[in-house]
Coordinates of C-alpha atoms and ligand atoms in Angstrom, one line a residue:
X1 CA -25.7 10.2 3.1
X2 CA -25.1 11.8 -0.3
X3 CA -22.5 14.6 -0.5
X4 CA -21.6 17.1 -3.2
X5 CA -18.2 15.5 -3.3
X6 CA -17.7 13.3 -6.3
X7 CA -15.1 11.2 -8.1
X8 CA -13.5 14.2 -9.8
X9 CA -13.5 16.5 -6.8
X10 CA -10.0 17.5 -5.7
X11 CA -8.7 16.1 -2.5
X12 CA -6.3 18.0 -0.4
X13 CA -4.2 16.1 2.2
X14 CA -1.8 18.3 4.1
X15 CA 0.0 20.4 1.4
X16 CA -0.7 17.9 -1.4
X17 CA -3.7 18.3 -3.8
X18 CA -4.9 15.4 -5.8
X19 CA -6.7 16.3 -9.0
X20 CA -9.4 13.7 -8.4
X21 CA -10.3 10.9 -6.0
X22 CA -8.8 8.1 -8.1
X23 CA -5.6 6.4 -7.2
X24 CA -3.6 3.4 -8.2
X25 CA -2.9 1.1 -5.3
X26 CA 0.6 -0.3 -4.9
X27 CA 1.1 -3.3 -7.3
X28 CA 4.3 -5.2 -7.4
X29 CA 5.8 -5.4 -10.9
X30 CA 8.5 -7.9 -9.9
X31 CA 10.7 -6.4 -12.6
X32 CA 13.6 -5.0 -10.7
X33 CA 17.2 -6.2 -10.5
X34 CA 18.7 -5.5 -7.1
X35 CA 15.6 -3.5 -6.2
X36 CA 16.3 -0.8 -8.8
X37 CA 13.5 0.7 -10.8
X38 CA 14.0 0.7 -14.6
X39 CA 12.4 1.6 -17.9
X40 CA 9.5 -0.8 -17.2
X41 CA 8.5 1.3 -14.2
X42 CA 8.9 4.5 -16.1
X43 CA 6.5 3.3 -18.8
X44 CA 4.1 1.5 -16.5
X45 CA 3.6 4.3 -14.0
X46 CA 4.1 7.1 -16.6
X47 CA 1.3 5.8 -18.8
X48 CA -1.1 5.7 -15.9
X49 CA -0.1 9.2 -14.8
X50 CA -0.9 10.4 -18.3
X51 CA -4.2 8.5 -18.1
X52 CA -5.5 10.8 -15.4
X53 CA -5.0 9.1 -12.1
X54 CA -4.7 11.6 -9.2
X55 CA -2.4 9.4 -7.1
X56 CA 0.0 6.7 -8.0
X57 CA 1.4 4.6 -5.2
X58 CA 4.5 2.9 -6.4
X59 CA 4.6 -0.8 -5.5
X60 CA 5.8 -2.5 -2.3
X61 CA 9.4 -1.3 -2.0
X62 CA 11.5 -3.3 0.4
X63 CA 13.4 -1.6 3.1
X64 CA 16.1 -4.3 3.2
X65 CA 17.0 -7.1 0.7
X66 CA 15.5 -9.9 2.9
X67 CA 12.2 -7.9 3.0
X68 CA 11.5 -8.5 -0.7
X69 CA 8.7 -10.9 -1.7
X70 CA 10.7 -12.0 -4.7
X71 CA 14.1 -11.2 -6.2
X72 CA 12.3 -8.9 -8.7
X73 CA 10.8 -6.6 -6.0
X74 CA 11.6 -2.9 -5.8
X75 CA 13.9 -1.9 -3.0
X76 CA 15.1 1.2 -1.1
X77 CA 17.8 -0.1 1.1
X78 CA 20.7 1.9 -0.4
X79 CA 21.3 5.4 -1.8
X80 CA 21.8 3.8 -5.2
X81 CA 18.0 3.2 -5.3
X82 CA 17.2 6.9 -5.1
X83 CA 18.1 8.1 -8.6
X84 CA 16.2 5.5 -10.6
X85 CA 13.2 6.0 -8.4
X86 CA 13.4 9.7 -8.8
X87 CA 13.3 9.3 -12.6
X88 CA 9.9 7.6 -12.4
X89 CA 8.6 9.9 -9.7
X90 CA 9.5 13.0 -11.7
X91 CA 7.7 11.8 -14.8
X92 CA 4.6 10.8 -12.8
X93 CA 4.5 14.4 -11.4
X94 CA 5.1 15.9 -14.8
X95 CA 1.8 14.3 -15.9
X96 CA -0.2 15.8 -13.1
X97 CA -0.4 12.9 -10.7
X98 CA 1.0 12.7 -7.2
X99 CA 3.8 10.2 -6.8
X100 CA 3.5 8.0 -3.7
X101 CA 5.3 4.9 -2.5
X102 CA 4.6 1.9 -0.3
X103 CA 7.6 0.9 1.9
X104 CA 7.5 -2.8 2.9
X105 CA 9.0 -5.8 4.5
X106 CA 7.6 -9.2 3.4
X107 CA 8.4 -11.1 6.7
X108 CA 7.7 -14.8 6.3
X109 CA 6.3 -14.4 2.8
X110 CA 9.7 -13.2 1.5
X111 CA 12.1 -15.3 -0.6
X112 CA 9.5 -16.4 -3.1
X113 CA 9.7 -17.1 -6.9
X114 CA 8.2 -14.6 -9.3
X115 CA 4.4 -15.2 -9.7
X116 CA 4.9 -16.2 -13.3
X117 CA 7.4 -18.8 -12.1
X118 CA 5.0 -20.3 -9.6
X119 CA 5.4 -18.0 -6.6
X120 CA 6.6 -20.7 -4.2
X121 CA 9.3 -20.2 -1.6
X122 CA 12.8 -20.4 -3.1
X123 CA 15.5 -22.5 -1.6
X124 CA 18.6 -20.7 -0.6
X125 CA 20.5 -22.7 -3.3
X126 CA 18.0 -21.4 -5.9
X127 CA 18.2 -17.6 -5.3
X128 CA 16.2 -17.6 -2.0
X129 CA 17.3 -16.4 1.5
X130 CA 16.6 -16.9 5.1
X131 CA 13.3 -15.3 6.2
X132 CA 12.2 -13.6 9.4
X133 CA 9.0 -13.1 11.3
X134 CA 7.6 -12.4 14.8
X135 CA 7.3 -16.1 15.5
X136 CA 8.9 -19.2 13.9
X137 CA 5.7 -20.4 12.1
X138 CA 5.6 -21.0 8.4
X139 CA 2.8 -19.4 6.3
X140 CA 2.1 -22.8 4.8
X141 CA 1.2 -24.2 1.4
X142 CA 3.8 -23.2 -1.1
X143 CA 5.4 -20.8 1.4
X144 CA 6.7 -23.5 3.6
X145 CA 10.0 -22.0 4.9
X146 CA 10.1 -21.6 8.7
X147 CA 11.1 -18.0 9.6
X148 CA 13.7 -17.1 12.1
X149 CA 12.1 -15.5 15.2
X150 CA 13.2 -11.9 15.2
X151 CA 15.3 -10.8 18.2
X152 CA 14.6 -7.4 19.8
X153 CA 17.8 -6.1 18.2
X154 CA 16.7 -7.4 14.8
X155 CA 13.3 -5.7 15.2
X156 CA 15.0 -2.4 16.0
X157 CA 17.2 -2.8 12.9
X158 CA 14.2 -3.3 10.6
X159 CA 12.5 -0.3 12.1
X160 CA 15.6 1.7 11.4
X161 CA 15.5 0.3 7.8
X162 CA 11.9 1.6 7.5
X163 CA 13.0 5.1 8.6
X164 CA 16.0 5.1 6.2
X165 CA 13.7 4.0 3.4
X166 CA 11.3 6.8 4.2
X167 CA 14.1 9.3 4.1
X168 CA 15.3 8.0 0.7
X169 CA 11.7 8.1 -0.7
X170 CA 11.6 11.7 0.3
X171 CA 14.9 12.4 -1.4
X172 CA 13.6 10.7 -4.5
X173 CA 10.7 13.2 -4.6
X174 CA 7.9 11.0 -3.3
X175 CA 5.0 13.2 -2.0
X176 CA 2.9 10.4 -0.3
X177 CA 4.2 7.7 1.9
X178 CA 2.4 4.4 2.7
X179 CA 3.6 1.8 5.2
X180 CA 2.7 -1.7 4.2
X181 CA 1.0 -3.3 7.2
X182 CA -1.3 -5.6 5.3
X183 CA -1.6 -8.9 3.4
X184 CA 0.3 -11.1 5.8
X185 CA 3.7 -9.3 5.5
X186 CA 5.9 -8.4 8.4
X187 CA 4.0 -5.6 10.1
X188 CA 0.6 -7.4 9.7
X189 CA 2.3 -10.6 11.1
X190 CA 3.0 -8.6 14.3
X191 CA -0.6 -7.4 14.5
X192 CA -2.4 -10.8 14.1
X193 CA -2.5 -13.2 17.0
X194 CA -2.4 -16.0 14.5
X195 CA 1.1 -15.2 13.3
X196 CA 2.4 -13.5 16.5
X197 CA 2.9 -15.9 19.4
X198 CA 5.7 -13.8 21.1
X199 CA 5.8 -13.6 24.8
X200 CA 7.9 -10.4 25.0
X201 CA 6.7 -6.8 24.6
X202 CA 6.0 -7.3 20.9
X203 CA 3.4 -10.1 21.4
X204 CA 0.4 -11.2 23.4
X205 CA -1.8 -8.3 24.2
X206 CA -3.3 -5.9 21.7
X207 CA -0.9 -3.2 23.0
X208 CA 2.1 -5.5 22.4
X209 CA 1.0 -6.7 19.0
X210 CA 0.6 -3.1 17.7
X211 CA 3.9 -2.1 19.1
X212 CA 6.0 -2.8 16.0
X213 CA 3.8 -0.7 13.8
X214 CA 3.3 2.0 16.4
X215 CA 7.0 2.5 17.0
X216 CA 7.8 2.3 13.3
X217 CA 5.1 4.9 12.7
X218 CA 6.5 7.2 15.3
X219 CA 10.0 6.9 14.1
X220 CA 9.0 7.6 10.5
X221 CA 6.8 10.5 11.5
X222 CA 10.0 12.1 12.9
X223 CA 11.7 12.1 9.5
X224 CA 8.7 12.4 7.1
X225 CA 7.7 16.0 6.7
X226 CA 4.6 17.2 8.5
X227 CA 3.3 18.8 5.3
X228 CA 3.2 15.6 3.3
X229 CA 0.6 12.8 3.5
X230 CA 1.6 9.9 5.8
X231 CA -0.6 6.8 5.3
X232 CA -0.8 3.1 6.3
X233 CA -2.3 0.1 4.5
X234 CA -4.0 -2.3 6.8
X235 CA -5.6 -5.6 6.4
X236 CA -8.7 -4.6 8.4
X237 CA -9.6 -8.2 9.0
X238 CA -8.0 -11.7 8.7
X239 CA -11.5 -13.1 7.8
X240 CA -10.8 -15.8 10.4
X241 CA -12.2 -16.2 14.0
X242 CA -9.5 -15.4 16.5
X243 CA -7.5 -13.4 14.0
X244 CA -7.0 -9.6 13.5
X245 CA -10.4 -8.0 13.0
X246 CA -12.3 -4.8 12.4
X247 CA -12.7 -3.9 16.1
X248 CA -8.9 -4.1 16.6
X249 CA -8.5 -2.1 13.4
X250 CA -10.7 0.6 14.7
X251 CA -8.9 0.7 18.1
X252 CA -5.5 0.8 16.3
X253 CA -6.6 3.6 13.9
X254 CA -7.7 5.8 16.7
X255 CA -4.2 5.6 18.1
X256 CA -2.6 6.1 14.7
X257 CA -4.6 9.3 14.2
X258 CA -3.0 10.7 17.3
X259 CA 0.4 9.8 15.9
X260 CA -0.1 12.0 12.9
X261 CA -1.3 9.4 10.3
X262 CA -3.5 11.1 7.7
X263 CA -5.2 8.2 5.8
X264 CA -5.8 4.5 6.1
X265 CA -5.7 2.4 2.9
X266 CA -8.3 -0.3 3.8
X267 CA -7.5 -3.7 2.5
X268 CA -8.1 -7.1 4.0
X269 CA -6.7 -10.7 4.2
X270 CA -3.5 -12.3 3.2
X271 CA -2.5 -13.4 6.7
X272 CA -4.1 -16.8 6.5
X273 CA -4.0 -19.1 3.5
X274 CA -7.3 -20.9 4.3
X275 CA -9.4 -17.8 5.0
X276 CA -12.9 -17.7 3.3
X277 CA -13.1 -14.2 1.7
X278 CA -16.4 -13.0 0.3
X279 CA -14.8 -11.5 -2.8
X280 CA -17.1 -9.4 -5.0
X281 CA -17.7 -5.8 -6.1
X282 CA -17.0 -3.3 -3.2
X283 CA -16.1 -6.2 -0.8
X284 CA -13.8 -4.1 1.3
X285 CA -15.6 -0.7 1.1
X286 CA -17.4 -1.2 4.4
X287 CA -14.1 -1.3 6.2
X288 CA -13.1 2.1 4.7
X289 CA -16.5 3.4 5.7
X290 CA -16.2 2.2 9.3
X291 CA -12.6 3.5 9.8
X292 CA -13.6 6.8 8.3
X293 CA -16.6 7.3 10.5
X294 CA -15.2 6.0 13.8
X295 CA -11.6 7.1 13.7
X296 CA -11.7 10.5 12.2
X297 CA -9.1 9.5 9.5
X298 CA -9.3 9.8 5.7
X299 CA -9.7 6.5 4.1
X300 CA -9.1 4.9 0.7
X301 CA -11.3 2.1 -0.5
X302 CA -9.9 -0.7 -2.7
X303 CA -11.0 -4.1 -4.0
X304 CA -13.0 -4.9 -7.1
X305 CA -13.9 -1.3 -7.8
X306 CA -14.0 -1.4 -11.6
X307 CA -16.9 0.7 -12.9
X308 CA -17.0 4.5 -13.0
X309 CA -20.5 4.8 -11.5
X310 CA -19.6 2.4 -8.7
X311 CA -16.5 4.4 -7.8
X312 CA -18.4 7.7 -8.0
X313 CA -21.1 6.3 -5.7
X314 CA -18.5 5.3 -3.0
X315 CA -17.3 8.9 -2.9
X316 CA -20.7 10.6 -3.1
X317 CA -22.1 8.4 -0.3
X318 CA -19.1 9.3 1.9
X319 CA -18.0 5.7 2.4
X320 CA -14.4 6.7 1.6
X321 CA -12.4 9.8 0.6
X322 CA -10.8 8.1 -2.4
X323 CA -10.9 4.9 -4.4
X324 CA -8.0 2.8 -5.6
X325 CA -8.3 1.0 -8.9
X326 CA -6.0 -2.0 -9.0
X327 CA -6.3 -4.7 -11.6
X328 CA -8.7 -2.7 -13.7
X329 CA -6.0 -0.1 -14.1
X330 CA -3.7 -2.8 -15.5
X331 CA -6.3 -3.4 -18.1
X332 CA -7.0 0.2 -18.8
X333 CA -4.3 2.8 -18.0
X334 CA -6.7 5.5 -19.1
X335 CA -9.4 4.5 -16.6
X336 CA -9.9 8.1 -15.3
X337 CA -10.1 9.6 -18.8
X338 CA -12.7 7.0 -19.7
X339 CA -14.6 7.4 -16.5
X340 CA -15.0 11.1 -16.9
X341 CA -16.5 10.5 -20.3
X342 CA -18.8 7.7 -19.3
X343 CA -20.1 9.8 -16.3
X344 CA -20.8 12.7 -18.7
X345 CA -18.1 15.1 -17.4
X346 CA -15.3 15.1 -19.9
X347 CA -14.3 18.6 -19.0
X348 CA -13.2 17.3 -15.5
X349 CA -10.5 15.2 -17.1
X350 CA -8.8 16.7 -20.2
X351 CA -6.4 14.3 -21.9
X352 CA -2.7 15.1 -22.3
X353 CA -2.4 17.6 -25.2
X354 CA -0.6 15.0 -27.3
X355 CA -3.9 13.0 -27.4
X356 CA -6.3 15.9 -27.4
X357 CA -7.9 15.2 -30.8
X358 CA -8.7 11.6 -30.1
X359 CA -10.5 12.0 -26.7
Ligands
FNR401 C1 -1.3 -6.3 -5.7 N1 -1.6 -5.8 -4.5 C2 -0.6 -5.2 -3.7 N2 -0.9 -4.7 -2.5 C3 0.0 -4.0 -1.8 O1 -0.3 -3.5 -0.7 N3 1.3 -3.9 -2.3 C4 1.7 -4.4 -3.4 O2 2.8 -4.2 -3.9 C5 0.7 -5.2 -4.1 N4 1.1 -5.8 -5.3 C6 0.1 -6.3 -6.1 C7 0.4 -6.8 -7.4 C8 -0.6 -7.2 -8.3 C9 -0.2 -7.7 -9.6 C10 -1.9 -7.2 -7.9 C11 -3.0 -7.6 -8.8 C12 -2.2 -6.8 -6.6 C13 -3.0 -5.7 -4.1 C14 -3.6 -4.4 -4.7 O3 -3.0 -3.2 -4.3 C15 -5.1 -4.3 -4.5 O4 -5.3 -4.1 -3.1 C16 -5.9 -5.5 -4.9 O5 -5.5 -5.9 -6.2 C17 -7.4 -5.3 -4.9 O6 -7.8 -4.3 -5.8 P1 -8.4 -4.6 -7.2 O7 -7.3 -5.2 -8.1 O8 -9.6 -5.5 -7.0 O9 -8.8 -3.2 -7.7
536_402 C1 -2.6 -9.3 -3.5 N1 -1.2 -9.2 -3.5 C2 -0.5 -8.4 -2.7 C3 0.8 -8.1 -2.8 C4 1.6 -8.8 -3.8 C5 1.0 -10.1 -4.3 C6 -0.5 -9.9 -4.6 C7 1.4 -7.2 -1.8 O1 0.8 -6.7 -0.9 N2 2.7 -6.9 -2.0 C8 -3.2 -9.6 -2.2 C9 -4.3 -8.9 -1.8 C10 -4.9 -9.1 -0.6 C11 -4.4 -10.1 0.3 C12 -3.2 -10.8 -0.1 C13 -2.7 -10.5 -1.3

């Protein structure tokens, strides 16, 4: 169904207003030392805020050091992380974009080399560390380390780390919180029966596999302000028979809505190395559409959305409430400014005054 809502319509979520429906999804820059943001992040995110994006979700930010994918990941496990994060957050906001953050734990995919150094698991002697997961099963391939099976006490500790991370994100001025529960990282590892073989209350049945995320959501909800958007990224399917799938996603999202979650960022995959994924334009949009219709939640669509008319159509047809532009925003930091011009509505997206005469 066509609606009057379009790519440049404002979107209000709780007390936060986005100037348009275009966001940047979290994308690791692998450029931190000790998890601290620096000038790379100020420039990278700042340029894209000036380029017109309504929402910028800062990359997967680890809630404890062992939860980093690589030694270069962002972190939020100490108060020392707040000030450098606040610097980037304030600049994003000064350019009219809403600053968000994704808080994360990489589970059995942690302790890896930087992508441009191969991305394989690092030995402890080479800068790596011991990894943890719901069950002691290696991801496989280059990520061959066998994770330690988390005890109940360790699970509780990580949940507390998520809560502390959310509090610090708030202190740093973030206005939008996303829990990373996708792509084969820790929270997704609990959800999927392929990576969660536990026999205690965190494994087995659907109710048990969603317990880690549900409890974490409830605990964060208690500290994250009611008036700010609270969101979760899910892999809506593992793309493998017997894995996590869309029906379980829908059942989970109905519960998450009752817990005060505002929006689901609908991604897929990452839990199984051998999955056969039908990658192509809009390949994940149907998941955002289904969750939006069946669960009464706002959704963000992501995945090979690159063209302005394509993005506009996703919003107009009501398949999602917003679109996230990943790799294409790395190629073009001014994607929203260009999109407004190619869609014939430049007045919707004025450039920063410093660039006024060239746009
Ligand atoms: C990503 N992606 C990603 N996802 C996530 O949830 N947290 C993250 O930190 C990252 N990091 C990351 C780094 C880089 C370099 C890329 C390319 C991707 C996935 C990303 O958010 C997005 O879902 C995918 O890239 C698909 O969207 P596009 O790129 O097809 O628009
Ligand atoms: C893409 N990636 C996701 C990352 C970092 C590495 C690249 C993340 O979530 N932190 C990806 C998309 C979909 C499934 C798996 C990986």
